[in-house]
Coordinates of C-alpha atoms in Angstrom, one line a residue:
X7 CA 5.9 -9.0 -29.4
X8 CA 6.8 -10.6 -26.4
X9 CA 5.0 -13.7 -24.6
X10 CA 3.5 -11.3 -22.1
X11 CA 2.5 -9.0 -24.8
X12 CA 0.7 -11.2 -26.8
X13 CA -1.2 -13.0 -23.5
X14 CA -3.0 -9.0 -22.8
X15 CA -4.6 -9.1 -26.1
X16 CA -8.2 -9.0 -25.9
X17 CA -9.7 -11.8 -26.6
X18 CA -11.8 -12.5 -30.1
X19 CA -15.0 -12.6 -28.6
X20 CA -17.3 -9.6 -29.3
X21 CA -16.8 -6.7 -27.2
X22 CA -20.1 -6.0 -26.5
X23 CA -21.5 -9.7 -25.8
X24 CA -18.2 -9.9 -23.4
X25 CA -18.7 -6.7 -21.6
X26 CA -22.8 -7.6 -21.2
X27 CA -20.9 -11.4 -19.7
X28 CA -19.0 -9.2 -17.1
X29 CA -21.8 -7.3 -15.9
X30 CA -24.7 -9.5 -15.2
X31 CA -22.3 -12.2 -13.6
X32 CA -19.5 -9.9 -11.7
X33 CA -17.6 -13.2 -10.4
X34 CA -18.1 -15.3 -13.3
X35 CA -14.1 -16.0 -12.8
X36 CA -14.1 -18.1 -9.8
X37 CA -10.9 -19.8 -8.3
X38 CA -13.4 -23.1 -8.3
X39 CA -16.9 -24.9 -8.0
X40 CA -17.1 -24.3 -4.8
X41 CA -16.2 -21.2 -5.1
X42 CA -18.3 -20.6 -7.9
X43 CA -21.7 -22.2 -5.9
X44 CA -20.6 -19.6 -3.1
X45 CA -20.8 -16.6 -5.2
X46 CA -24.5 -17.1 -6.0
X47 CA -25.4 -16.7 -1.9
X48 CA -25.7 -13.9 -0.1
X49 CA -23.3 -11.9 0.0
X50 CA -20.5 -12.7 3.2
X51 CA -19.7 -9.1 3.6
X52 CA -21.2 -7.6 6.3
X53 CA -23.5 -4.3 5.7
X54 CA -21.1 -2.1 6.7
X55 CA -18.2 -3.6 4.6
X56 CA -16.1 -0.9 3.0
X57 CA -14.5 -0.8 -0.5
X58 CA -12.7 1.3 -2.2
X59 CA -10.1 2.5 -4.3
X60 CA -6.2 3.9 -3.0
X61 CA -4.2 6.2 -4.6
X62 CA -1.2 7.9 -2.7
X63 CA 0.1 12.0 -2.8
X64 CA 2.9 11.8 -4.8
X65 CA 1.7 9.6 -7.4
X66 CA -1.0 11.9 -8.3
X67 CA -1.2 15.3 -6.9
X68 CA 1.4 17.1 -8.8
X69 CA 1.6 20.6 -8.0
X70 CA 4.7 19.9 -6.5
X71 CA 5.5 23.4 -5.5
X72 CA 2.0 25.2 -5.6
X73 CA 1.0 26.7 -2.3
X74 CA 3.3 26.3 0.2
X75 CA 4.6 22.9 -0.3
X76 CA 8.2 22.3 0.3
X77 CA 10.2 20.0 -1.7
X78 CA 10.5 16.0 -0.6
X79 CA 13.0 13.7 -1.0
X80 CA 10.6 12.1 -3.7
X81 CA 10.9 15.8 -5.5
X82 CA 14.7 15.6 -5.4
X83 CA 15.2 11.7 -6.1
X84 CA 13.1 12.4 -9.5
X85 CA 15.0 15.6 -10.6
X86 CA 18.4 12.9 -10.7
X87 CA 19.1 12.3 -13.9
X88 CA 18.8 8.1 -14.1
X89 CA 16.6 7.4 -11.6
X90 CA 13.0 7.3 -13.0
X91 CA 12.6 4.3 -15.9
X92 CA 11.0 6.7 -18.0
X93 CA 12.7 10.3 -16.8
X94 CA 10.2 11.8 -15.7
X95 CA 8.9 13.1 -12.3
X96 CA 5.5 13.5 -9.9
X97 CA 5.8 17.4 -10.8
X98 CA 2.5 16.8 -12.2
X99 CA 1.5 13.8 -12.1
X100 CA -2.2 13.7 -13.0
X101 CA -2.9 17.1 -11.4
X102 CA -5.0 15.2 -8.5
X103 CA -4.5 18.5 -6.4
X104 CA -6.3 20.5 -8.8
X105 CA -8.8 17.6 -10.1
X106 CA -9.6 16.8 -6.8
X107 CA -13.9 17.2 -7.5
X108 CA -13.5 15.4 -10.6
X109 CA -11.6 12.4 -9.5
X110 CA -14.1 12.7 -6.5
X111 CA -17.0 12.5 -8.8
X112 CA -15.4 8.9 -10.3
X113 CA -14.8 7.7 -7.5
X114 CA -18.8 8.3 -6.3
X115 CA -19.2 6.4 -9.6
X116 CA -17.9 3.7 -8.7
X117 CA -20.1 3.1 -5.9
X118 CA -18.0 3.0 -3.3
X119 CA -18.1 3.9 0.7
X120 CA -14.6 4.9 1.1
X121 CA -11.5 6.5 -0.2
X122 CA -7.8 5.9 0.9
X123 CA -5.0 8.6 0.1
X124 CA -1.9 9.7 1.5
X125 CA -1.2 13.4 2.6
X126 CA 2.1 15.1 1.7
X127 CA 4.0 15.6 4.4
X128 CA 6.1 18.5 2.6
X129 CA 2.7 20.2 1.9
X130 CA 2.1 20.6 5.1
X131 CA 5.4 20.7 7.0
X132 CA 7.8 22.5 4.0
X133 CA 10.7 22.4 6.4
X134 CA 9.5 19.1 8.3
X135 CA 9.6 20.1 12.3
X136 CA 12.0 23.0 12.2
X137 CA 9.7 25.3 9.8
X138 CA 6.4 26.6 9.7
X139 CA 3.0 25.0 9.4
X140 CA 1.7 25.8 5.6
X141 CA -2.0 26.7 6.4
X142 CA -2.5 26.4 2.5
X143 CA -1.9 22.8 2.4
X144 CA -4.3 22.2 5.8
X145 CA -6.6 24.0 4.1
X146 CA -6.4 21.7 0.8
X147 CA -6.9 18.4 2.5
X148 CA -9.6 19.8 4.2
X149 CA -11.6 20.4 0.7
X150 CA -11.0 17.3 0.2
X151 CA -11.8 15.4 3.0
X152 CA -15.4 17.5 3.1
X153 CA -16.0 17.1 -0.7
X154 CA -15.5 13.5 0.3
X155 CA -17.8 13.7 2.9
X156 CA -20.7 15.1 0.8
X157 CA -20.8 12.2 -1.3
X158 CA -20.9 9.9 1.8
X159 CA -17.5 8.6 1.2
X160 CA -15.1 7.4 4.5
X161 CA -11.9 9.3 3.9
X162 CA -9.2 6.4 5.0
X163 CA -6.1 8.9 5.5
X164 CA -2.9 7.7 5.1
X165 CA -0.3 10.1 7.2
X166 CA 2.8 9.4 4.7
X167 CA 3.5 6.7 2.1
X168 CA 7.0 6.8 0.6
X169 CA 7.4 10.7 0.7
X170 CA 9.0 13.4 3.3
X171 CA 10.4 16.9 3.3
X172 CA 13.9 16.7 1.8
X173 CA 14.8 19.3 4.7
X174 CA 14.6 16.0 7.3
X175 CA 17.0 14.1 4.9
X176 CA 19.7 16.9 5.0
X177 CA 19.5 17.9 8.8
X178 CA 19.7 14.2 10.2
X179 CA 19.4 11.6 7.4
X180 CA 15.9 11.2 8.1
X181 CA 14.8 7.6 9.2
X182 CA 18.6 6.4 10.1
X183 CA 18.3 8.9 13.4
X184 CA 15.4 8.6 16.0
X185 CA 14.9 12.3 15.3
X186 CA 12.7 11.1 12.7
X187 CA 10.6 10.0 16.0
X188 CA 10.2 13.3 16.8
X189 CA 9.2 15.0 13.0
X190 CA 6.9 11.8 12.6
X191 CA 5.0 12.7 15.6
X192 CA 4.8 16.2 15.4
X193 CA 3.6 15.6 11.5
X194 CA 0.9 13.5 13.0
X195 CA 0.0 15.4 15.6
X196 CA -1.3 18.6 13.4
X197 CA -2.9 16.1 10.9
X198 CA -4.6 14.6 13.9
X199 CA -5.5 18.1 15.6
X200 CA -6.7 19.5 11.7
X201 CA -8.6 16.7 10.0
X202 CA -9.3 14.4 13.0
X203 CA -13.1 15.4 13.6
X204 CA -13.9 13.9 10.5
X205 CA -11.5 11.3 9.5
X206 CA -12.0 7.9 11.3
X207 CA -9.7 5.9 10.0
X208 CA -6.1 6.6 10.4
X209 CA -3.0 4.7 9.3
X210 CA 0.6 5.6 10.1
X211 CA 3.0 4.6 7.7
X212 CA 2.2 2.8 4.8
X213 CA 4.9 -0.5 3.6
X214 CA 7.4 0.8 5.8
X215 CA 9.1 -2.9 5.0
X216 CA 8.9 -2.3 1.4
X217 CA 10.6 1.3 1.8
X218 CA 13.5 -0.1 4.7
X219 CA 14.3 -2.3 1.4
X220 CA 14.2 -0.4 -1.1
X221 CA 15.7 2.7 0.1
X222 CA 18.1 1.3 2.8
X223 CA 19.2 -2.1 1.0
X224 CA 18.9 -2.2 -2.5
X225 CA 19.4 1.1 -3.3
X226 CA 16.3 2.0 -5.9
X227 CA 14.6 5.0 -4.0
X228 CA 15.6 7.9 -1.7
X229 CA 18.1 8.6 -0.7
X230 CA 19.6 5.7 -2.3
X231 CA 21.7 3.6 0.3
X232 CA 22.8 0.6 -0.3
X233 CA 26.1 -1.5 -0.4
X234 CA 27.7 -4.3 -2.3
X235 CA 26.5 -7.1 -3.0
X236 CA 23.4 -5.7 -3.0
X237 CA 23.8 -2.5 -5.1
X238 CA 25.9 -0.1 -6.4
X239 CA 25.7 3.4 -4.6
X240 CA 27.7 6.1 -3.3
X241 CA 26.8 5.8 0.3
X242 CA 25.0 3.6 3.0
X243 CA 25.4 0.0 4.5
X244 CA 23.2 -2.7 3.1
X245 CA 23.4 -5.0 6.4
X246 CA 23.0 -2.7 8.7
X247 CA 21.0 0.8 7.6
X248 CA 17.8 -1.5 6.8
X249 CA 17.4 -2.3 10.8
X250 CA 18.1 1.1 11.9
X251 CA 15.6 2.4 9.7
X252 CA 13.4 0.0 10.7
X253 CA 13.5 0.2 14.2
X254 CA 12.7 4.0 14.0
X255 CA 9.6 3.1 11.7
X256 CA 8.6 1.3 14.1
X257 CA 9.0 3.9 16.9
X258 CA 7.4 6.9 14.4
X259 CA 4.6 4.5 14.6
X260 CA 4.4 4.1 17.8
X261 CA 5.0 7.6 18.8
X262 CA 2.1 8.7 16.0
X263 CA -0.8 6.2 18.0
X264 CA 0.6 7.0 21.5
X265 CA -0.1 10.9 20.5
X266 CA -3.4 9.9 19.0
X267 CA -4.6 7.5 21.7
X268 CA -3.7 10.4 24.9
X269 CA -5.0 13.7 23.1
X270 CA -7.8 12.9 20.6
X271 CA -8.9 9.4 20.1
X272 CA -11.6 9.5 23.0
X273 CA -13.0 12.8 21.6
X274 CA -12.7 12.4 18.1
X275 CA -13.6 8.4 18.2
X276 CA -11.6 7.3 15.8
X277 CA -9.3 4.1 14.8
X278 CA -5.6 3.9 13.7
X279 CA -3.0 1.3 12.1
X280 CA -0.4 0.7 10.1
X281 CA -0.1 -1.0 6.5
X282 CA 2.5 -3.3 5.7
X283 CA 3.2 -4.9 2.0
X284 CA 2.5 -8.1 2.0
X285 CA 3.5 -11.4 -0.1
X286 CA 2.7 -15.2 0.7
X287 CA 6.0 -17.1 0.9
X288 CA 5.0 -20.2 -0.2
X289 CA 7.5 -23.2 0.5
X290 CA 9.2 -24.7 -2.7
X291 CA 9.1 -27.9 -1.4
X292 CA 7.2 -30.4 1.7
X293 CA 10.5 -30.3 3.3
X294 CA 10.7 -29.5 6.7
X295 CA 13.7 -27.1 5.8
X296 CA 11.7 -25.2 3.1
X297 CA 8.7 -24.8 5.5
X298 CA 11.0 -23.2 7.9
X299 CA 12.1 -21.3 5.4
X300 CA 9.0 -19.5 4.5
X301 CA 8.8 -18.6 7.8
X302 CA 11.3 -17.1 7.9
X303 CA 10.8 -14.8 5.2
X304 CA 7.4 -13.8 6.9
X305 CA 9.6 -13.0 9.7
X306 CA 12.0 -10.7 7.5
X307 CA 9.9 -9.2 6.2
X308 CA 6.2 -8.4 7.7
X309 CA 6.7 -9.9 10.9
X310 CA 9.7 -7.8 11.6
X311 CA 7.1 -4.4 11.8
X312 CA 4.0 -6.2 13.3
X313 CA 5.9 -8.5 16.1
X314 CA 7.4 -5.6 17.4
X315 CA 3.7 -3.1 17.3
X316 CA 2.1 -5.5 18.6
X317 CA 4.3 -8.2 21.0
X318 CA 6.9 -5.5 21.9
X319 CA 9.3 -7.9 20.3
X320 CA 11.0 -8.9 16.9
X321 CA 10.6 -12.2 15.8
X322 CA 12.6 -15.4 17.3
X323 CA 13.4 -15.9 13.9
X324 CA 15.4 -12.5 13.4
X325 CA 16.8 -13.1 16.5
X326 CA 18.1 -15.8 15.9
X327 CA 19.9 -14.9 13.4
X328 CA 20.8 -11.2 12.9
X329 CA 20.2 -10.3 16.8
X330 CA 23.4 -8.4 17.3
X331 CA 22.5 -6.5 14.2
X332 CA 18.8 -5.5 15.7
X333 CA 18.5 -1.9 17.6
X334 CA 17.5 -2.1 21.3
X335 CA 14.1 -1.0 22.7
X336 CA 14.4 0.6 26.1
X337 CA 11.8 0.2 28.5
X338 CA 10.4 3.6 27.1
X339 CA 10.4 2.2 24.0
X340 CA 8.6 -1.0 25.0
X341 CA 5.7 1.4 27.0
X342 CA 5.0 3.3 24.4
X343 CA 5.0 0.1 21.9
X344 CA 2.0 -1.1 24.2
X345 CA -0.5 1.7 22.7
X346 CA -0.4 -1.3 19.6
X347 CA -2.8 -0.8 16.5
X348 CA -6.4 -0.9 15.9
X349 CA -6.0 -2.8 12.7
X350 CA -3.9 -4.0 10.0
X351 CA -3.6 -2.6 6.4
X352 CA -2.7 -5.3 4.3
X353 CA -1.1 -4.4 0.2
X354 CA -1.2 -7.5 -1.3
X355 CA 0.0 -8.5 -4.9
X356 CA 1.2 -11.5 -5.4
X357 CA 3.4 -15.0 -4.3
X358 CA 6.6 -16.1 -4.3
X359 CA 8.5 -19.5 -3.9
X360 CA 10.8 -20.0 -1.0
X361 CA 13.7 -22.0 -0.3
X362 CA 15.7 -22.6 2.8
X363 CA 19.4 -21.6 2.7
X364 CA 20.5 -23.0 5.9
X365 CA 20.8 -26.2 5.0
X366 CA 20.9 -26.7 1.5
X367 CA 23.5 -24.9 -0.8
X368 CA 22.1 -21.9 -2.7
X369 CA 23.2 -19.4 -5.3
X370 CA 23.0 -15.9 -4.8
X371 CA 19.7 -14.1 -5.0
X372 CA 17.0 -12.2 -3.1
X373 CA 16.3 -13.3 0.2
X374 CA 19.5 -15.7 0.3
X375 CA 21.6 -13.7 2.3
X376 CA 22.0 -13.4 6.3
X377 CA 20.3 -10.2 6.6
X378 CA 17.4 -11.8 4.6
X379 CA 17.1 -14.7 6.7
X380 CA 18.4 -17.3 4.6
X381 CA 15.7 -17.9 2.3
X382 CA 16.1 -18.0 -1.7
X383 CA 13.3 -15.9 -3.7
X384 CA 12.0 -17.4 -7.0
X385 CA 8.8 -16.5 -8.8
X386 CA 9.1 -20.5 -10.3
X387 CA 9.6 -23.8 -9.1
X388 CA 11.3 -26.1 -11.8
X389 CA 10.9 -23.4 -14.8
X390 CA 7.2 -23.2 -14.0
X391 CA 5.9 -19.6 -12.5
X392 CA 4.0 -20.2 -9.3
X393 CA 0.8 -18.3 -11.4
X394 CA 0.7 -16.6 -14.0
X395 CA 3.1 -14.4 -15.4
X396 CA 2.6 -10.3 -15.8
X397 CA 4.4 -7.6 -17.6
X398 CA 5.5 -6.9 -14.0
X399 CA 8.5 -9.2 -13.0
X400 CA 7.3 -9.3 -10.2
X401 CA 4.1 -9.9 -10.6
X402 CA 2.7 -13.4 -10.8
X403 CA -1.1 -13.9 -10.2
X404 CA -1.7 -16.8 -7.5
X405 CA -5.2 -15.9 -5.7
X406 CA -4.8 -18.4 -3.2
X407 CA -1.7 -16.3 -1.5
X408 CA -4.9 -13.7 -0.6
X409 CA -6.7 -16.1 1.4
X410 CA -3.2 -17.9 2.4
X411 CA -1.9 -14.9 3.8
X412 CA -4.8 -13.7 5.5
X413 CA -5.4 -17.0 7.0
X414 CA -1.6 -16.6 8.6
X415 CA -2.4 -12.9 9.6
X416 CA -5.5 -14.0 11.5
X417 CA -3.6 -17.0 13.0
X418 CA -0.6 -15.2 13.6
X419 CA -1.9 -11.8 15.1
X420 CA -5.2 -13.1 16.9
X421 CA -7.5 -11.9 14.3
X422 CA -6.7 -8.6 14.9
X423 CA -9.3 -6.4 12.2
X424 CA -7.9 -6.2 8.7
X425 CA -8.1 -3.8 5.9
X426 CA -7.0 -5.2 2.6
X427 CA -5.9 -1.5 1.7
X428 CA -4.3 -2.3 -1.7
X429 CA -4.9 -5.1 -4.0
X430 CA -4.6 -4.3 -7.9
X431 CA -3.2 -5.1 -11.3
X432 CA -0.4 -3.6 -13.2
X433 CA 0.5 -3.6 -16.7
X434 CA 3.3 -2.3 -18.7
X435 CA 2.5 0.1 -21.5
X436 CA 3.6 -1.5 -24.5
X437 CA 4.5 1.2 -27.4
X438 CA 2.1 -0.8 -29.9
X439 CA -1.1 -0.6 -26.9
X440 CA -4.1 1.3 -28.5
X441 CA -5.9 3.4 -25.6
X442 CA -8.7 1.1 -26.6
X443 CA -6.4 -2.0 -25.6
X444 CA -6.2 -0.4 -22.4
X445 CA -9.8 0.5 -21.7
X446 CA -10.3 -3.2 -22.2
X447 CA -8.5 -4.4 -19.2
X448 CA -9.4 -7.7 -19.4
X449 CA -6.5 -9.2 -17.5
X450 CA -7.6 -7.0 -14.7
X451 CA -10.7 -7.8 -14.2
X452 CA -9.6 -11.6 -13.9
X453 CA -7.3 -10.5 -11.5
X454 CA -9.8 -8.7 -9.3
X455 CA -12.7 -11.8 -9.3
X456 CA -9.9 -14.3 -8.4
X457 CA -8.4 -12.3 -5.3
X458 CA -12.3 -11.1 -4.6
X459 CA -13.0 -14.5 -4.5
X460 CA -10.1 -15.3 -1.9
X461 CA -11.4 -12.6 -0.3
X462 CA -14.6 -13.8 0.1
X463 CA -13.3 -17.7 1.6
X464 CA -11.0 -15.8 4.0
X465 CA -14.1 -13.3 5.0
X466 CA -16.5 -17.2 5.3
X467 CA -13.8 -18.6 7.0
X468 CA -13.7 -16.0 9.8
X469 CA -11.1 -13.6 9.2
X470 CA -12.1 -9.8 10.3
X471 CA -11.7 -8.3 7.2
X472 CA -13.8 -5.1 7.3
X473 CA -12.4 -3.5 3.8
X474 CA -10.8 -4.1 0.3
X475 CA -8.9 -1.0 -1.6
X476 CA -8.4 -1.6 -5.3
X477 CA -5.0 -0.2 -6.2
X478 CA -5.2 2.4 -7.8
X479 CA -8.5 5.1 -8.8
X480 CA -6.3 6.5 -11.6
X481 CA -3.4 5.6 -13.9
X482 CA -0.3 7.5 -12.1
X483 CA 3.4 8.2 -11.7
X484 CA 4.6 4.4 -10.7
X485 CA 7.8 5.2 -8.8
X486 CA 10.5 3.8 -10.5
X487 CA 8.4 3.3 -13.7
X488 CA 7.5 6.7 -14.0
X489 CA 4.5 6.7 -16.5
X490 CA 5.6 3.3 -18.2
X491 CA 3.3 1.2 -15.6
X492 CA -0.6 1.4 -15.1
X493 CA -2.9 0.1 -12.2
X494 CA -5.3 2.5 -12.4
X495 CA -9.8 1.8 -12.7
X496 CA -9.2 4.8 -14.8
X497 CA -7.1 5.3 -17.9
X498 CA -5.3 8.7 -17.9
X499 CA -4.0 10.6 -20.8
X500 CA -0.7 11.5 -20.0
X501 CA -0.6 14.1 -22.3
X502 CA -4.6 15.9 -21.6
X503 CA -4.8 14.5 -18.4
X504 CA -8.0 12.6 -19.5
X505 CA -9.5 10.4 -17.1
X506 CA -11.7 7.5 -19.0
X507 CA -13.3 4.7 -17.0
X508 CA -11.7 1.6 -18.2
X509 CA -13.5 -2.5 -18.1
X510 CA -12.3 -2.9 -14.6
X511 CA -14.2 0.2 -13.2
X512 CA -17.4 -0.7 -14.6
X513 CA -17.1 -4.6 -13.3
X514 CA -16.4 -3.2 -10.0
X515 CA -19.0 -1.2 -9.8
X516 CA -21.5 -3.7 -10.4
X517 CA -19.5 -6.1 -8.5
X518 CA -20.2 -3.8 -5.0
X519 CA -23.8 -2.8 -6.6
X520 CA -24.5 -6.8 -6.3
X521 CA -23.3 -6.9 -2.6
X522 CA -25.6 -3.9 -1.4
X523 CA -23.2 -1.8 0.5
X524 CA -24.4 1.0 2.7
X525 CA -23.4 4.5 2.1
X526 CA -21.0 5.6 4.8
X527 CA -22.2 7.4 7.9
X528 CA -20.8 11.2 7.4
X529 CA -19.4 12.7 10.9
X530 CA -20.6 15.9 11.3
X531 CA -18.7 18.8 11.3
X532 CA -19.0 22.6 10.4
X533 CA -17.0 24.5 8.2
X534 CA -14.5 25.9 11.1
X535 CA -10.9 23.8 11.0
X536 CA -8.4 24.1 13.5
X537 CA -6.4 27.1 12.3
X538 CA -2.2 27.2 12.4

């Protein structure tokens, strides 16, 4: 049994007495006194405060060929031998698209006001742009929008995360040509157009600066590009395939709220953003050289998408150091880069050390390189982990990088409003876990009160925080891990399909019960959709 293993046991204290502890004091974890004092006021949240729970199409729909839908590069990445931890696929996943009322019916459980899911592209465009429009997937995410609806539940809709048509990939290579402009914004402009008199809340692209890394540098999902040193792949270039993708993320974006902001957002009254992933680069040391440092990562890595949606710009720092390697705007570019966001979805996990690399001597290793601005990755300073440590590399727990960040967001970005749209703990399944084990998410529920509380200082200290997404509703297909990783409220039976409310669902529950949320306003609408 590993040291990681062992530390998710749960505890020796009777299960009962500890599960009546968790409900009747829902932040009985507190980051400290203060802290602690704060929780027994008021609640800071405003009335109209949003929670609720994430999940995303490919990670839980399944029916990856039912009605319509055309494959996506996520379809073809998992059918390659090697690629998934586990081997398998999102061909099923847990079934969301046919378990839609039920998982509906949990999430109403929970008590929460909204809902934030992704929509699959290939559902909906089979052959991306160049195809037709498949009026059975329209017709699907309107059920569930509605149902959503009915229970007073704010659909948040996210318009792709991670997953395309495959038939964009093998035309043009997707997001390495600014054709991918084009498909982005005719993709949003039907989801607009279909689902737009009842869905508010919009956001474009979610982590496109996770996906530019992990699918344009290192290699590890669709299509798989990446060079030496950074990976071992048949095709693409590691220092330069990252910014080109980039660049047209950032356009797709922009082309997605230009569309949205001339043809429907003054009818339909809604908002729209994007979400970036998120991590608090916290400077090993007080140097002045580490400080700039973490920076400098910021600027690598979140800064690089928001500078740009928001100042028209990329950061000096980027500039400064891989500006021959950035793509241009043109003046077009830069008008249509003015339409901006209405907010900010913010995925955050965790915290990482940083050191500088420009003038101290470092070894190899993320974030050390040119393209990475220069600034060494650790998750410990001195052999000590900067929080805890998870079954997740890279996943240490260190609460104060949610308020840290947040703080830097508001500072940064003017206190443009903020959605913290995922936030969540993940665990591998060990072979020995017991389904009970995992019902008992004790370590989850820790989690949650300590980044809640963050939360909660940012939210007293002024930031415009308006919502918090636990990631995820359900146990799901984890990427990379497959079925070996779980985040979900929900523990699902990989085998049945069962979905069984686990510790952390019923703390949060009672968590939002103690801050008296309102129900969200439903728009209204009648049973007649846009038809294709």
């Amino acid at each position: 049994m590993s040291k990681h293993t062992a530390a998710m046991n749960f505890p020796t204290v009777d299960t009962a007495l500890f599960l009546l502890m968790m409900l009747l004091s829902p932040l009985f974890i507190s980051c400290d006194q203060t802290t602690l004092k704060q929780s027994l006021d008021p609640s800071p949240f405003p009335s109209n405060f949003l929670f609720g729970t994430s999940t995303s199409s490919y990670q839980v729909e399944g029916a990856y060929l039912s009605e319509g839908k055309g494959l996506s590069n996520w379809d073809v990445f998992t059918h390659t031998p090697g690629n998934i931890d586990d081997g398998s696929s999102g061909d099923v996943a847990v079934d969301h698209y046919h378990r839609y009322l039920e998982d509906i019916d949990l999430i109403e459980s929970l008590g929460v006001n909204s809902y934030r899911f992704s929509i699959s592209w290939a559902r909906i465009l089979p052959k991306g742009r160049f195809g037709y429009v498949n009026s059975e997937g329209i017709n699907h995410y309107n059920k569930v929008i509605d149902a959503l609806l009915l229970k007073g539940i704010q659909p948040f809709v996210t318009l792709t995360q991670f997953d395309s048509p495959q038939e964009i990939e093998d035309k043009y290579r997707a997001w390495l040509s600014p054709e991918s402009q084009e498909d982005f914004g005719y993709f949003a402009d039907i989801c607009f157009k279909s689902f737009g008199d009842r869905v508010k809340y919009w956001f474009t692209i979610n982590e496109p600066n996770m996906q530019v890394n992990l699918s344009y540098r290192l290699g590890g999902h669709p299509p798989a590009h990446c060079s030496q040193p950074f990976g071992n792949c048949s095709q693409g270039n590691s220092e330069e395939e990252p910014f080109i993708a980039a660049h047209n993320l950032i356009l797709s974006h922009a082309t997605a709220v230009d569309i949205y902001r001339t043809k429907y957002q003054k009818d339909q009254g809604g908002s729209i953003g994007i979400i970036l992933n998120t991590v608090w680069f916290e400077p090993i040391s007080n140097s002045t050289a580490d400080k700039l440092a973490a920076e400098r990562a910021q600027s690598f890595y979140m800064n690089w998408f928001l500078d740009p949606i928001i100042y028209g710009k990329y950061p000096a720092e980027m500039m400064n150091i891989v500006g021959s390697t950035l793509p241009k705007f043109s003046s077009r570019d830069t008008e249509k880069l003015k339409q901006g966001l209405d907010f900010i979805g913010i995925n955050h996990y965790t915290s990482i050390y940083v050191q500088d690399c420009i003038f101290s001597l470092c070894k190899p290793g993320p974030g050390a390189s040119k393209t990475e601005g220069f600034c060494l990755q650790s998750s410990q300073k001195h052999g000590v982990p900067i929080g805890e440590p998870t079954t997740l590399f890279w996943l240490n727990v260190y609460p104060q990088g949610m308020w840290k960040i947040i703080k830097y967001i508001k500072e940064r970005y003017k206190n443009t409003p903020m959605f913290i749209t995922e936030n969540g703990y993940g665990e591998i399944s060990m072979p020995n876990s017991s389904t009970e084990d995992l019902l008992n998410d004790v370590k989850r529920v820790e989690y949650m009160a300590s980044y809640l509380d963050a939360l909660i200082t940012a939210v007293r200290d002024g930031a415009d925080v308006r919502g918090y997404f636990v990631w995820s509703l359900l146990d799901s297909f984890e990427w990379t891990y497959g079925y070996t990783s779980r985040f979900g409220l929900h523990h699902v039976d990989f085998a049945t399909l069962k979905r069984t409310p686990k510790l952390s669902a019923t703390w949060y529950k009672h968590f939002i019960a103690k801050h008296k949320l309102i129900k969200s306003q439903s728009p209204k609408h009648t049973s007649k959709h846009p038809q294709f």
